[in-house]
mmCIF file of C-alpha atoms in Angstrom:
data_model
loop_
_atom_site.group_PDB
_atom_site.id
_atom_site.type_symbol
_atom_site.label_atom_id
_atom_site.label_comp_id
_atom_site.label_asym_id
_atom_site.label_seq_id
_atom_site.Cartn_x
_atom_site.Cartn_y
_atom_site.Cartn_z
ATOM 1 C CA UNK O 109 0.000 0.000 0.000
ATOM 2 C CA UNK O 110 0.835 2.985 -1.248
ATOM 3 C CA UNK O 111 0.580 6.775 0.451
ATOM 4 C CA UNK O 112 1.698 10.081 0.069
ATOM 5 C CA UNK O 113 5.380 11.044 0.427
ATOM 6 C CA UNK O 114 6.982 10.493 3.844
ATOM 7 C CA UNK O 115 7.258 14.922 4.029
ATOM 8 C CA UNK O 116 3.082 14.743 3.695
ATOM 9 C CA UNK O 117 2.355 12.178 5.679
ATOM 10 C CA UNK O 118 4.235 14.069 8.346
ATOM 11 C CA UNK O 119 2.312 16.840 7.658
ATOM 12 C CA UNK O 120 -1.056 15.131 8.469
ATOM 13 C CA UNK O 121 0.032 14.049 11.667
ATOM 14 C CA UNK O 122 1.207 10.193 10.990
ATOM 15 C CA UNK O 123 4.208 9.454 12.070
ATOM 16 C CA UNK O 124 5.775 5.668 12.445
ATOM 17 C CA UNK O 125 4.580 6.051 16.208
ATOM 18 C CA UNK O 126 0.997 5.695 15.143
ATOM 19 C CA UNK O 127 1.366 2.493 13.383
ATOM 20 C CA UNK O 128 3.280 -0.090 15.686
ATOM 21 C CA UNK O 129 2.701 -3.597 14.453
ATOM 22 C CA UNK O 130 -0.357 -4.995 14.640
ATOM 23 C CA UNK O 131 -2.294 -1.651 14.285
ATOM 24 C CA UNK O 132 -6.053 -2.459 13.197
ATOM 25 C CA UNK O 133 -6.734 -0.021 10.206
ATOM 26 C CA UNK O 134 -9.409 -0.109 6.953
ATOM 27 C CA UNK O 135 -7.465 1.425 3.830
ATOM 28 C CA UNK O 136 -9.643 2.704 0.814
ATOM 29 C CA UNK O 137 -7.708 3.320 -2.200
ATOM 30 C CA UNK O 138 -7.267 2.428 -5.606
ATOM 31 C CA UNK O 139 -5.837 -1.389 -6.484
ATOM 32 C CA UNK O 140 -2.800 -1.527 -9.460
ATOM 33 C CA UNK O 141 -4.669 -2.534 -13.018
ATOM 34 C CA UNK O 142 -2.560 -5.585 -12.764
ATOM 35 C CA UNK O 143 -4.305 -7.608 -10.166
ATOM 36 C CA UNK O 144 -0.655 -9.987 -9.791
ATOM 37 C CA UNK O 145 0.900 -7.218 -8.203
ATOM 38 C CA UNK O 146 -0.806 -7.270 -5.294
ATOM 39 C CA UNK O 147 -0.256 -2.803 -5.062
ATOM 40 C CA UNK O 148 -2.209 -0.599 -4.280
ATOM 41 C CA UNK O 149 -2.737 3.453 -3.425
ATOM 42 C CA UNK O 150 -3.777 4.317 -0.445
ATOM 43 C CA UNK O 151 -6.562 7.499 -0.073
ATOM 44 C CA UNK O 152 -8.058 7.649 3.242
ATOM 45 C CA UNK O 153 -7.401 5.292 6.340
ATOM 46 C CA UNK O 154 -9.378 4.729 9.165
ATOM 47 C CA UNK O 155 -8.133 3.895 12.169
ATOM 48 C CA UNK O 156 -10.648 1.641 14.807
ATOM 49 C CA UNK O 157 -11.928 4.849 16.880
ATOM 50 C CA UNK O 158 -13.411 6.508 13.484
ATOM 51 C CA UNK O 159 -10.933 8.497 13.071
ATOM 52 C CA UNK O 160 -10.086 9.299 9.353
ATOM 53 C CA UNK O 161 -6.558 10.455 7.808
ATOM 54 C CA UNK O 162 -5.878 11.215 3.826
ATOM 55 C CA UNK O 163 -2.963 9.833 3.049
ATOM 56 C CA UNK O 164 -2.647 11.764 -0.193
ATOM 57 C CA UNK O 165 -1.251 15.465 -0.800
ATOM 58 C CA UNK O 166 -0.920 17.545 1.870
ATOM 59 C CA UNK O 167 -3.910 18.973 1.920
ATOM 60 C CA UNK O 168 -7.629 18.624 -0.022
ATOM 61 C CA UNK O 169 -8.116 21.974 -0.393
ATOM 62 C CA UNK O 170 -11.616 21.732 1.432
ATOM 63 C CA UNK O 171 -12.936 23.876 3.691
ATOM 64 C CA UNK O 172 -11.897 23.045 7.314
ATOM 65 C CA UNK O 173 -8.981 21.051 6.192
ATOM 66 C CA UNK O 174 -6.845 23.169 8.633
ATOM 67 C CA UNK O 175 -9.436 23.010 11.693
ATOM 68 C CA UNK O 176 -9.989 19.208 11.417
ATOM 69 C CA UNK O 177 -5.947 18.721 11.643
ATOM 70 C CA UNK O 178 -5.507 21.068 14.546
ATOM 71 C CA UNK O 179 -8.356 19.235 16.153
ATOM 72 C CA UNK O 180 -6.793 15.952 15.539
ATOM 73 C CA UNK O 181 -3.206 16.742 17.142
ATOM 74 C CA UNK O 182 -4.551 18.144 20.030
ATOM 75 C CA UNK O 183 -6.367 15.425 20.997
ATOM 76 C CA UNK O 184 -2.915 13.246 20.571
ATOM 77 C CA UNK O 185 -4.371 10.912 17.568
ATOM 78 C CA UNK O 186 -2.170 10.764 14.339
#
């Protein structure tokens, strides 16, 4: 599974604290065209308390973007 860059993903908050092995997570994304290689890109991920994350650029654009990742640092979630 593919994400953004390691610089964006930053960014947004995840860092390789928030995934220790075994971390429960649903990825939607986009699968390779060629099914064998088992690849795929990552677009959102949801972690088991609801919480959601893009994993794309660093930033949608969308209204709020800014608000929703202040809220989610200060309440300690990636």
């Amino acid at each position: 599974m593919e994400g953004g860059t390691p610089n964006v993903l930053l960014r947004r908050g995840l860092t390789r604290d928030c995934l220790a092995p075994g971390t429960v997570l649903i990825v939607d994304g986009y699968q390779a065209k060629d099914h064998s290689l088992k690849r795929a890109n990552g677009r959102d991920v949801t972690f088991t308390d609801g919480t959601k994350m893009f994993m794309g650029s660093s930033g949608t654009g969308a209204p709020g973007d800014a608000e929703r990742l202040a809220a989610r640092q200060a309440r300690g979630r990636c």
